[in-house]
Short mmCIF file of C-alpha atoms in Angstrom, two decimals:
data_model
loop_
_atom_site.label_atom_id
_atom_site.label_comp_id
_atom_site.label_asym_id
_atom_site.label_seq_id
_atom_site.Cartn_x
_atom_site.Cartn_y
_atom_site.Cartn_z
CA MET A 15 11.81 92.69 38.50
CA GLY A 16 11.70 96.51 38.75
CA ASP A 17 12.99 97.55 42.18
CA ASN A 18 14.35 94.07 42.82
CA ARG A 19 17.18 94.43 40.29
CA ALA A 20 20.43 96.33 40.65
CA VAL A 21 23.04 96.18 37.91
CA THR A 22 26.76 95.73 38.56
CA THR A 23 29.34 95.83 35.76
CA THR A 24 32.05 93.18 35.65
CA GLU A 25 35.22 95.15 34.98
CA GLN A 26 37.80 94.13 32.40
CA HIS A 27 40.34 93.12 35.07
CA PRO A 28 42.21 90.10 33.73
CA SER A 29 41.18 87.92 30.82
CA LEU A 30 40.60 85.26 33.48
CA SER A 31 37.76 87.29 35.00
CA SER A 32 36.25 87.97 31.57
CA ALA A 33 36.31 84.28 30.65
CA LEU A 34 34.70 83.31 33.94
CA ALA A 35 32.01 85.98 33.59
CA ARG A 36 31.09 84.64 30.15
CA ARG A 37 31.07 81.06 31.48
CA ILE A 38 28.72 82.03 34.33
CA ALA A 39 26.52 84.06 31.99
CA ASP A 40 26.19 81.05 29.69
CA GLY A 41 25.18 78.92 32.69
CA ILE A 42 22.55 81.47 33.71
CA ALA A 43 21.11 81.43 30.19
CA GLU A 44 20.99 77.63 30.20
CA ALA A 45 19.14 77.73 33.54
CA GLY A 46 16.43 79.96 32.12
CA GLY A 47 17.86 83.37 32.97
CA TRP A 48 18.30 83.11 36.75
CA ILE A 49 20.31 81.12 39.29
CA GLY A 50 20.31 81.26 43.06
CA PHE A 51 23.24 83.07 44.61
CA ASP A 52 24.66 79.84 46.02
CA ARG A 53 25.13 78.53 42.48
CA PHE A 54 26.68 81.84 41.39
CA MET A 55 29.05 81.82 44.38
CA GLU A 56 30.07 78.22 43.69
CA ARG A 57 30.93 79.02 40.08
CA ALA A 58 32.73 82.25 40.99
CA LEU A 59 34.93 80.45 43.51
CA TYR A 60 35.37 76.93 42.15
CA THR A 61 34.97 76.81 38.34
CA PRO A 62 38.03 74.75 37.29
CA GLY A 63 40.92 76.94 36.19
CA LEU A 64 38.91 80.17 36.43
CA GLY A 65 37.20 80.43 39.82
CA TYR A 66 38.89 82.33 42.63
CA TYR A 67 40.06 79.23 44.49
CA ALA A 68 40.79 77.35 41.27
CA ASN A 69 43.04 79.85 39.51
CA ALA A 70 46.71 80.67 40.04
CA LEU A 71 46.31 84.19 41.47
CA PRO A 72 47.92 84.68 44.93
CA LYS A 73 45.51 84.64 47.84
CA PHE A 74 47.17 84.27 51.25
CA GLY A 75 49.63 86.72 52.77
CA THR A 76 50.13 89.37 55.42
CA LEU A 77 50.57 92.37 53.09
CA PRO A 78 48.85 93.50 49.88
CA GLN A 79 52.27 94.17 48.32
CA SER A 80 52.68 90.40 47.99
CA GLY A 81 49.66 90.32 45.70
CA SER A 82 47.63 88.55 48.39
CA ASP A 83 44.02 89.29 49.29
CA PHE A 84 43.73 88.29 52.96
CA VAL A 85 45.61 86.69 55.82
CA THR A 86 44.56 83.61 57.77
CA ALA A 87 45.77 82.67 61.24
CA PRO A 88 48.51 80.21 60.12
CA GLU A 89 50.05 82.89 57.88
CA LEU A 90 49.77 85.49 60.64
CA SER A 91 51.92 83.48 63.05
CA PRO A 92 53.21 79.88 63.29
CA VAL A 93 52.23 79.77 66.97
CA PHE A 94 48.65 79.30 65.78
CA GLY A 95 49.51 75.85 64.47
CA ARG A 96 51.66 75.04 67.49
CA ALA A 97 48.79 75.84 69.87
CA LEU A 98 46.29 73.93 67.73
CA ALA A 99 48.73 70.98 67.67
CA ARG A 100 48.31 70.62 71.43
CA GLN A 101 44.58 70.24 70.93
CA VAL A 102 45.07 67.81 68.06
CA GLN A 103 47.40 65.65 70.14
CA ASP A 104 44.91 65.74 73.03
CA ALA A 105 42.23 64.55 70.61
CA LEU A 106 44.42 61.84 69.07
CA ASP A 107 45.18 60.52 72.56
CA ALA A 108 41.55 60.67 73.71
CA THR A 109 40.28 58.86 70.61
CA GLY A 110 43.17 56.43 70.28
CA THR A 111 43.67 57.40 66.64
CA HIS A 112 46.69 58.37 64.52
CA ASP A 113 45.40 60.21 61.46
CA VAL A 114 44.69 63.90 60.80
CA TRP A 115 42.39 65.19 58.06
CA GLU A 116 42.45 68.82 56.97
CA PHE A 117 39.72 70.34 54.81
CA GLY A 118 40.64 73.38 52.73
CA ALA A 119 44.36 73.48 53.51
CA GLY A 120 44.99 76.77 51.70
CA SER A 121 48.70 77.48 51.35
CA GLY A 122 49.65 74.41 53.39
CA ALA A 123 50.94 76.60 56.25
CA LEU A 124 48.73 75.01 58.92
CA ALA A 125 49.56 71.49 57.76
CA ALA A 126 53.27 72.26 58.00
CA GLN A 127 52.89 73.71 61.48
CA LEU A 128 50.89 70.73 62.73
CA LEU A 129 53.19 68.15 61.16
CA GLU A 130 56.27 69.81 62.61
CA ALA A 131 54.77 70.07 66.10
CA LEU A 132 53.19 66.60 66.21
CA GLY A 133 56.06 64.63 64.70
CA ASP A 134 55.58 60.88 64.74
CA ARG A 135 52.26 61.18 66.59
CA VAL A 136 50.63 61.60 63.16
CA ARG A 137 50.77 58.47 61.01
CA ARG A 138 48.99 60.00 58.01
CA TYR A 139 47.93 63.56 57.17
CA THR A 140 45.20 63.70 54.52
CA ILE A 141 44.18 66.93 52.79
CA VAL A 142 40.84 67.45 51.08
CA ASP A 143 40.90 70.54 48.85
CA LEU A 144 38.78 71.37 45.80
CA SER A 145 41.43 73.62 44.27
CA GLY A 146 43.92 72.00 41.93
CA SER A 147 46.23 75.03 41.99
CA LEU A 148 46.26 75.09 45.80
CA ARG A 149 46.94 71.35 45.93
CA GLU A 150 50.08 71.93 43.84
CA ARG A 151 51.28 74.64 46.23
CA GLN A 152 50.56 72.37 49.17
CA ARG A 153 52.55 69.50 47.62
CA GLU A 154 55.54 71.78 47.19
CA ARG A 155 55.36 73.12 50.73
CA LEU A 156 54.76 69.75 52.38
CA ALA A 157 57.31 67.74 50.36
CA PRO A 158 59.60 67.29 53.42
CA TRP A 159 57.00 64.98 54.97
CA GLY A 160 56.90 62.66 51.98
CA ASP A 161 54.24 59.99 51.81
CA ARG A 162 52.84 60.83 55.23
CA VAL A 163 50.89 63.60 53.49
CA GLN A 164 48.19 62.53 51.06
CA TRP A 165 45.45 64.22 49.06
CA ALA A 166 42.01 62.64 48.87
CA GLN A 167 39.82 62.91 45.79
CA ALA A 168 36.98 61.13 47.57
CA LEU A 169 36.28 60.43 51.22
CA PRO A 170 36.25 56.90 52.59
CA GLU A 171 33.05 55.58 54.12
CA ARG A 172 34.72 55.52 57.54
CA ILE A 173 37.06 58.12 59.07
CA GLU A 174 38.94 57.61 62.31
CA GLY A 175 41.09 60.48 63.49
CA VAL A 176 41.08 64.23 63.98
CA VAL A 177 39.59 66.64 61.45
CA VAL A 178 40.63 70.30 61.26
CA GLY A 179 39.18 73.06 59.15
CA ASN A 180 40.39 76.65 59.40
CA GLU A 181 38.24 79.13 57.47
CA VAL A 182 36.51 76.39 55.49
CA LEU A 183 32.85 76.92 56.35
CA ASP A 184 32.88 80.61 55.38
CA ALA A 185 33.92 79.71 51.81
CA MET A 186 31.00 77.34 51.27
CA PRO A 187 28.28 78.81 49.02
CA VAL A 188 25.28 80.34 50.79
CA GLN A 189 21.75 81.12 49.73
CA LEU A 190 20.59 84.72 50.12
CA LEU A 191 17.16 85.52 51.55
CA ALA A 192 15.64 88.99 51.32
CA ARG A 193 12.61 90.09 53.31
CA HIS A 194 10.70 92.99 51.81
CA GLY A 195 8.81 94.60 54.67
CA GLY A 196 8.78 93.94 58.39
CA ALA A 197 8.49 90.83 60.49
CA GLU A 198 4.70 90.86 60.68
CA SER A 199 3.69 91.39 57.06
CA GLY A 200 6.91 91.14 55.06
CA THR A 201 7.45 88.58 52.31
CA TRP A 202 10.59 86.48 51.79
CA HIS A 203 12.42 86.13 48.49
CA GLU A 204 15.48 84.22 47.37
CA ARG A 205 18.04 86.61 45.93
CA GLY A 206 19.62 85.28 42.79
CA VAL A 207 21.58 86.48 39.79
CA ALA A 208 20.49 87.31 36.25
CA VAL A 209 22.31 88.82 33.28
CA GLU A 210 21.36 92.37 32.35
CA PRO A 211 20.76 92.81 28.60
CA GLY A 212 23.70 94.68 27.10
CA ASP A 213 25.54 95.46 23.91
CA GLY A 214 27.06 92.01 23.48
CA GLY A 215 30.27 92.88 25.31
CA GLU A 216 31.19 91.99 28.88
CA PRO A 217 28.30 90.32 30.76
CA ARG A 218 26.65 92.52 33.38
CA PHE A 219 25.27 90.60 36.32
CA ALA A 220 22.22 91.83 38.21
CA TRP A 221 20.45 90.89 41.42
CA GLU A 222 16.96 89.49 41.02
CA ASP A 223 14.68 88.40 43.86
CA ARG A 224 12.06 85.68 43.51
CA PRO A 225 9.41 84.58 46.03
CA THR A 226 10.46 81.52 48.01
CA ALA A 227 9.28 79.14 50.69
CA LEU A 228 12.76 79.22 52.22
CA ARG A 229 13.11 80.93 55.60
CA PRO A 230 15.91 81.68 58.04
CA PRO A 231 15.72 79.51 61.19
CA ILE A 232 14.29 82.43 63.19
CA GLU A 233 12.31 85.46 62.04
CA PRO A 234 14.39 88.62 62.55
CA GLU A 235 12.47 91.22 64.54
CA GLY A 236 11.72 94.72 63.35
CA PRO A 237 9.89 96.59 60.58
CA GLN A 238 12.89 96.90 58.25
CA ASP A 239 13.78 95.10 55.04
CA TYR A 240 16.21 92.30 55.85
CA LEU A 241 18.94 90.52 53.87
CA THR A 242 20.62 87.41 55.27
CA GLU A 243 22.11 84.02 54.45
CA ILE A 244 21.29 80.38 55.07
CA HIS A 245 23.96 77.71 54.96
CA ALA A 246 22.69 74.52 53.34
CA GLN A 247 26.14 73.48 52.07
CA GLY A 248 27.82 74.10 55.41
CA GLU A 249 25.15 72.10 57.20
CA GLY A 250 25.56 69.36 54.61
CA PHE A 251 29.28 69.26 55.36
CA LEU A 252 28.55 68.64 59.05
CA ARG A 253 26.06 65.92 58.16
CA MET A 254 28.67 64.30 55.94
CA LEU A 255 31.09 64.30 58.87
CA GLY A 256 28.41 62.67 60.99
CA GLN A 257 28.03 59.90 58.44
CA ARG A 258 31.77 59.27 58.00
CA LEU A 259 33.42 60.06 61.36
CA ALA A 260 33.25 56.75 63.22
CA ARG A 261 35.70 57.66 65.97
CA GLY A 262 37.41 61.01 66.39
CA ALA A 263 36.86 64.73 66.66
CA ALA A 264 36.59 67.74 64.35
CA PHE A 265 37.71 71.28 65.11
CA LEU A 266 36.23 73.99 62.88
CA ILE A 267 37.61 77.52 63.20
CA ASP A 268 35.92 80.44 61.49
CA TYR A 269 34.35 83.84 61.92
CA GLY A 270 30.68 83.87 62.82
CA PHE A 271 28.00 83.98 65.46
CA PRO A 272 25.40 81.86 67.22
CA GLU A 273 21.92 82.03 65.72
CA ALA A 274 20.49 84.77 67.94
CA GLU A 275 23.34 87.11 67.00
CA TYR A 276 23.43 86.05 63.36
CA TYR A 277 19.79 87.05 62.75
CA HIS A 278 19.84 90.09 65.03
CA PRO A 279 17.63 92.98 63.84
CA GLN A 280 20.69 95.23 63.49
CA ARG A 281 22.35 92.77 61.07
CA HIS A 282 19.79 93.58 58.38
CA MET A 283 22.36 93.87 55.57
CA GLY A 284 23.63 90.31 56.03
CA THR A 285 27.27 89.24 56.36
CA LEU A 286 28.27 88.55 52.75
CA VAL A 287 31.52 90.33 51.79
CA CYS A 288 34.40 90.10 49.32
CA HIS A 289 38.14 90.30 49.99
CA ARG A 290 40.72 91.64 47.56
CA ALA A 291 44.15 93.18 48.23
CA HIS A 292 43.32 93.20 51.97
CA GLN A 293 40.30 95.43 51.29
CA VAL A 294 36.65 94.54 51.85
CA ASP A 295 33.81 95.27 49.45
CA SER A 296 30.18 94.22 49.21
CA ASP A 297 29.83 93.54 45.46
CA PRO A 298 30.27 89.84 44.63
CA LEU A 299 28.92 90.38 41.11
CA ALA A 300 31.97 92.37 39.99
CA ASP A 301 35.41 91.02 39.04
CA VAL A 302 34.37 87.41 39.40
CA GLY A 303 37.29 85.08 39.97
CA ALA A 304 39.57 87.92 41.06
CA LYS A 305 38.39 88.18 44.68
CA ASP A 306 37.15 86.05 47.52
CA ILE A 307 33.44 85.81 48.39
CA THR A 308 32.59 84.84 51.92
CA ALA A 309 29.86 84.85 54.57
CA HIS A 310 30.02 84.55 58.33
CA VAL A 311 29.07 81.20 59.84
CA ASN A 312 25.88 80.46 61.76
CA PHE A 313 27.44 78.18 64.36
CA THR A 314 24.09 77.16 65.82
CA ALA A 315 23.08 75.73 62.45
CA MET A 316 26.38 73.85 62.22
CA ALA A 317 26.03 72.40 65.72
CA VAL A 318 22.42 71.32 65.11
CA ALA A 319 23.35 69.65 61.82
CA ALA A 320 26.16 67.79 63.58
CA GLN A 321 23.87 66.60 66.34
CA GLU A 322 21.20 65.49 63.88
CA ALA A 323 23.89 63.43 62.14
CA GLY A 324 24.81 61.68 65.38
CA LEU A 325 27.84 63.69 66.48
CA ASP A 326 28.38 65.12 69.95
CA VAL A 327 29.03 68.83 70.38
CA LEU A 328 32.23 68.87 72.42
CA GLY A 329 32.70 72.62 72.76
CA TYR A 330 32.19 76.08 71.32
CA THR A 331 34.19 79.15 72.26
CA THR A 332 36.10 82.14 70.93
CA GLN A 333 39.44 81.67 69.23
CA ALA A 334 41.05 83.66 72.06
CA HIS A 335 39.76 81.35 74.78
CA PHE A 336 40.58 78.28 72.72
CA LEU A 337 44.19 79.26 71.99
CA ILE A 338 44.85 80.41 75.56
CA ASN A 339 43.51 77.07 76.84
CA CYS A 340 45.92 75.38 74.42
CA GLY A 341 48.91 77.23 75.88
CA LEU A 342 49.28 80.18 73.53
CA LEU A 343 50.68 82.48 76.22
CA SER A 344 53.58 80.16 76.97
CA LEU A 345 54.31 79.91 73.25
CA LEU A 346 54.52 83.70 73.00
CA GLU A 347 57.10 84.12 75.78
CA PRO A 348 60.28 83.16 73.86
CA LEU A 349 59.35 85.13 70.72
CA PRO A 350 61.05 88.42 69.76
CA GLN A 351 58.86 91.46 70.44
CA ALA A 352 57.80 91.98 66.82
CA GLU A 353 56.74 88.33 66.40
CA ARG A 354 54.98 88.38 69.77
CA ALA A 355 52.97 91.46 68.76
CA GLN A 356 51.98 89.81 65.50
CA ALA A 357 50.93 86.58 67.20
CA ALA A 358 48.95 88.49 69.84
CA LYS A 359 46.47 89.44 67.11
CA LEU A 360 45.27 85.84 67.24
CA MET A 361 43.66 86.52 70.62
CA MET A 362 43.05 90.29 70.67
CA GLU A 363 39.35 91.13 70.81
CA HIS A 364 39.46 93.73 68.01
CA GLU A 365 41.52 91.43 65.75
CA MET A 366 40.76 87.66 65.52
CA GLY A 367 40.19 86.79 69.16
CA GLU A 368 36.46 87.45 69.53
CA LEU A 369 34.98 87.30 66.02
CA PHE A 370 36.58 83.93 65.28
CA LYS A 371 35.03 80.94 67.01
CA VAL A 372 35.94 77.28 67.40
CA LEU A 373 33.35 74.51 67.22
CA ALA A 374 34.32 70.97 68.20
CA VAL A 375 32.24 67.89 67.43
CA GLY A 376 33.11 64.25 67.90
CA ALA A 377 32.13 60.60 67.84
CA GLY A 378 32.99 57.74 70.17
CA VAL A 379 34.44 59.87 72.99
CA PRO A 380 31.69 60.24 75.63
CA GLY A 381 32.49 62.45 78.59
CA TRP A 382 35.69 63.92 77.11
CA THR A 383 36.26 67.69 77.22
CA PRO A 384 38.95 68.87 74.76
CA ILE A 385 41.59 71.08 76.37
CA GLY A 386 40.64 74.03 74.18
CA PHE A 387 37.31 74.34 75.99
CA THR A 388 38.31 73.87 79.62
CA ARG A 389 37.59 77.55 80.27
CA GLY A 390 35.27 79.94 78.50
CA ASP A 391 33.05 77.37 76.79
CA ARG A 392 29.99 79.00 75.18
CA THR A 393 28.07 75.95 74.06
CA HIS A 394 25.09 77.22 76.09
CA ARG A 395 24.86 80.23 73.77
CA LEU A 396 24.36 78.19 70.61
#
């Protein structure tokens, strides 16, 4: 252990955080004193009633005064959903389908925007969300659409329709890999979490690295120590889509990079961060359940997993290119100046436009190019 451990104290924020910390600590003890970070992240985010996405604390909003922690594109401006709706309708027409599936619907803002824009073109809108508290908020927000909106507890064996996922992949638990030493002679470890012995009060979580056969898909160059993530759960999600999506398309929007950028020598501290009150920190072991934990997406890994599962990669580009191809500029024209300035952040390079990417995969639609990728496609960079 020695140099491979660093202690972080879980603060006495709410009783919710304390209860979750004790629950996780008990799980670590049952596992023999150590769990991989992916298991820790899953429990911190999704433990029923206590995890960040499973508790009743506010999450989505444009300002910290609302009690929110971060803003997503649908909350930033409704023109995001209106532009995406044009792509969804294009996909429904190309595939001859009538259903939309949304994974991780958050506040329900995107669902409302899509339903309003698409009207009767959508026969059924099905939401898949692990969070019971978020499902209740979604039901309240989407009540005007009645039975056309449904929530799925389990996926059917066959899906026909259009799948959307905005900031879903980044919330899927990741494994952490730490290289001690350079590319030529360094050794790889899996970074996990242990409980530091204390005085019997609040559990104190600590990093602990253990040797592993796991490796990132490419060896980062350079002599430096290197910390990064691999995305087994995200890749598994794409493989699941490949098994279930018989005819249709999926559009996944998130922040991330292709493989060569993801494992660049300069990105030696990894991409794992936490969000709370619109501030970013790098300590996921503190205040569990009270803040988001997230990692950027390796889009090459997602595209490869989709292809291995039998899906076609239909396009990959920046959010800016995608939304402009879907008519964002014409949607901005009638807006008042303040709303136009807010919506412009969706495509500005230093805001969401460049860091956020869109990956499209599909089944049963050979030769079709979705409208969101008619210009600026970057599939060749994956």
